[in-house]
Short mmCIF file of C-alpha atoms in Angstrom, two decimals:
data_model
loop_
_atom_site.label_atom_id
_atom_site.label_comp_id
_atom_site.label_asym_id
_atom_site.label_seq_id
_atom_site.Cartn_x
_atom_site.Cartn_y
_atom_site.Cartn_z
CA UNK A 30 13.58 12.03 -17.98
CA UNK A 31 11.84 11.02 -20.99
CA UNK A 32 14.43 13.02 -22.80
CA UNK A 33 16.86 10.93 -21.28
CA UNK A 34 15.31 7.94 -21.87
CA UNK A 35 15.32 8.94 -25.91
CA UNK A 36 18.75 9.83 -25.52
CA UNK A 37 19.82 6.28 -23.75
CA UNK A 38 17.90 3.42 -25.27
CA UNK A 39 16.86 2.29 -28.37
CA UNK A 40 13.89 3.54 -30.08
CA UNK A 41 12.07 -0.03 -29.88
CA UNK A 42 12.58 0.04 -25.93
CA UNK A 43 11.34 3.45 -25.66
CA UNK A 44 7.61 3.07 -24.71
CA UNK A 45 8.53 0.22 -22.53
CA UNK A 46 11.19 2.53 -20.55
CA UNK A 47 8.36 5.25 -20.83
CA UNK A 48 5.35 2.86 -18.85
CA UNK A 49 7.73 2.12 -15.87
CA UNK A 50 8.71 5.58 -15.52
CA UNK A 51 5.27 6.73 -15.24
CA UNK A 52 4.45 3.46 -12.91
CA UNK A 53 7.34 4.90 -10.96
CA UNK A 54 6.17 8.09 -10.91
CA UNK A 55 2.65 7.16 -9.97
CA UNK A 56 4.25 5.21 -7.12
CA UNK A 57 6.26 7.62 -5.65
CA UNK A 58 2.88 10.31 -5.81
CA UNK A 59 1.18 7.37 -3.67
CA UNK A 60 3.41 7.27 -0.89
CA UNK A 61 3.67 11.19 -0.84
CA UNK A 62 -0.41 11.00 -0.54
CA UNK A 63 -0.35 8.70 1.85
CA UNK A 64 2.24 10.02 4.24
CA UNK A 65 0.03 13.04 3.98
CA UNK A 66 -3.01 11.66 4.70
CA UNK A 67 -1.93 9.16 7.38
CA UNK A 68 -4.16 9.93 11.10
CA UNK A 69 -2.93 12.43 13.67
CA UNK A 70 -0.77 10.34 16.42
CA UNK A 71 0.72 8.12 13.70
CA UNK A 72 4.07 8.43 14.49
CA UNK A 73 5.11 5.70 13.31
CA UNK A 74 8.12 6.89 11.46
CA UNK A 75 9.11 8.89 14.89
CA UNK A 76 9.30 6.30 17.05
CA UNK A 77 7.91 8.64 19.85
CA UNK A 78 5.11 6.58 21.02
CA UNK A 79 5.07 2.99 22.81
CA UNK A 80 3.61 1.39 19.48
CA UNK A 81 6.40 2.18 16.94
CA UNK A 82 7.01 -1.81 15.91
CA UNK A 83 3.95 -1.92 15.45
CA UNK A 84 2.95 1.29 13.33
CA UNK A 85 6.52 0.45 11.61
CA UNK A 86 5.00 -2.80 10.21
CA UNK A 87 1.51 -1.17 9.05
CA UNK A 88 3.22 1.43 7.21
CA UNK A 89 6.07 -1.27 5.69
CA UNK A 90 2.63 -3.12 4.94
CA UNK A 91 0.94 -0.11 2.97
CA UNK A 92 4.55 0.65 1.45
CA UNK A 93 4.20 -2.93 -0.28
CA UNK A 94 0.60 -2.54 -1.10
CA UNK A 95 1.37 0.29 -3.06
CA UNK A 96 4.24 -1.27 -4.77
CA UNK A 97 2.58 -4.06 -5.86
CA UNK A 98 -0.35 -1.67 -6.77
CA UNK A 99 1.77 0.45 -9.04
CA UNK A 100 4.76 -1.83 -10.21
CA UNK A 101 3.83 -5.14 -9.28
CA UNK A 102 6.00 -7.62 -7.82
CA UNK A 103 5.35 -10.87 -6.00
CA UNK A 104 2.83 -9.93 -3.94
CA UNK A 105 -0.46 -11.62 -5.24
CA UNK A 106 -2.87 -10.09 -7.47
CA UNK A 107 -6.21 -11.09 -6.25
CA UNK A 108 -7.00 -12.73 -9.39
CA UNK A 109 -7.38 -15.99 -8.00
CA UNK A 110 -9.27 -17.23 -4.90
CA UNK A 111 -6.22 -18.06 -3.26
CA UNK A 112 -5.03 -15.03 -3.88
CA UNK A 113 -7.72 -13.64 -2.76
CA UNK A 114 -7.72 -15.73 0.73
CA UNK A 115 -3.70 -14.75 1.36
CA UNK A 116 -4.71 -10.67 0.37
CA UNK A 117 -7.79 -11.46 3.35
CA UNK A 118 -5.45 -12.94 5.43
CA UNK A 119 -2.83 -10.35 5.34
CA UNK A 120 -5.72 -7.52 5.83
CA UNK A 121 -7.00 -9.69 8.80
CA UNK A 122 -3.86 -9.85 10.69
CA UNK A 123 -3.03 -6.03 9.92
CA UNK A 124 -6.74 -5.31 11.21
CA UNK A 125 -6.04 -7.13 14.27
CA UNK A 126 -2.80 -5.55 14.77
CA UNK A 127 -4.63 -2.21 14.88
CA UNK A 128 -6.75 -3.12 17.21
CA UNK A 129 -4.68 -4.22 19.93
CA UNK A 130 -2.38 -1.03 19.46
CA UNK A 131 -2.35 0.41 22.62
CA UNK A 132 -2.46 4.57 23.10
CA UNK A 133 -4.54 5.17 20.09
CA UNK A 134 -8.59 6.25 20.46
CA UNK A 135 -10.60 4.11 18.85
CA UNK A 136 -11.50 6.85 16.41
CA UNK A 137 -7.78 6.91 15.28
CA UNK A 138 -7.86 2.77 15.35
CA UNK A 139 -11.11 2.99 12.96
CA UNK A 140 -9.38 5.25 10.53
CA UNK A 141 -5.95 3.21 9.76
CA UNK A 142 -8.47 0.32 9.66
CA UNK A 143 -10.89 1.96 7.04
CA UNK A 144 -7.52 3.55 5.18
CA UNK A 145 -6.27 -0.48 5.72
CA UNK A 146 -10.03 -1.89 3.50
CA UNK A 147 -9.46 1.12 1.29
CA UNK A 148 -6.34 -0.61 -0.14
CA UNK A 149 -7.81 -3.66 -0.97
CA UNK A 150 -9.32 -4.61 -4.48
CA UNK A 151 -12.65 -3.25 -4.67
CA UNK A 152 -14.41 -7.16 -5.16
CA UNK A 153 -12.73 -8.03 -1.89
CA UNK A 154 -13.89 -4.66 -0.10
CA UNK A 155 -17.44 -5.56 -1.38
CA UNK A 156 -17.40 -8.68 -0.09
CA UNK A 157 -16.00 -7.69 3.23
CA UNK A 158 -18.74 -4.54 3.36
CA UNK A 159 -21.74 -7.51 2.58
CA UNK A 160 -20.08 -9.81 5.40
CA UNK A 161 -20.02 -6.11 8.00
CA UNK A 162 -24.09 -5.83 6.86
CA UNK A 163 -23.73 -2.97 5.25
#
């Protein structure tokens, strides 16, 4: 690709072209990882058990967390305190949504919500750790 890139562009845009490739690349890895990774009984992308909607919109939720992670977008940054209160906001209602999902242990339901914290920035997961106690 980067051969391509060379080949297409002009030399000025080159490392330019070169960053988002790799931000696309990194981005792509991230989903792969995650789909891997993601708790036995999430079928979300089946739609074999009664919570599909549900699991649909936590994994369209991590889907944009790693976007914006990787290639940004309009999802907030967390650089400000209000974007810190909508990021808290959005983990809150995904948290809750876990918890209500019927059919899943609440092993499974701790997991998606620790994998869920794991994707926040790590200033917010500190301060949501010192709020748990611990």
């Amino acid at each position: 690709m980067r051969a391509r890139i060379r080949q297409l562009w002009p030399a000025a845009r080159w490392p330019t072209a070169e960053a988002m490739l790799t931000q696309e690349l990194a981005y792509r890895r991230a989903i792969a990882a995650w789909r891997r990774q993601r708790p036995e009984g999430d079928n979300s992308d089946t739609g074999s058990n009664a919570n599909f909607r549900l699991g649909a919109l936590l994994a369209l939720q991590h889907r944009q967390a790693l976007r914006q992670q990787y290639l940004g977008g309009e999802s907030n940054s967390g650089d400000t305190p209000d974007d810190q209160q909508q990021i808290l906001a959005r983990y809150d209602l995904a948290r809750q949504q876990i918890e209500q999902m019927q059919g899943l242990s609440a092993d499974l339901k701790q997991q998606q919500i620790s994998a869920l914290r794991a994707q926040l920035p790590a200033d917010l997961q500190t301060r949501l750790a010192a709020q748990d106690g611990g």
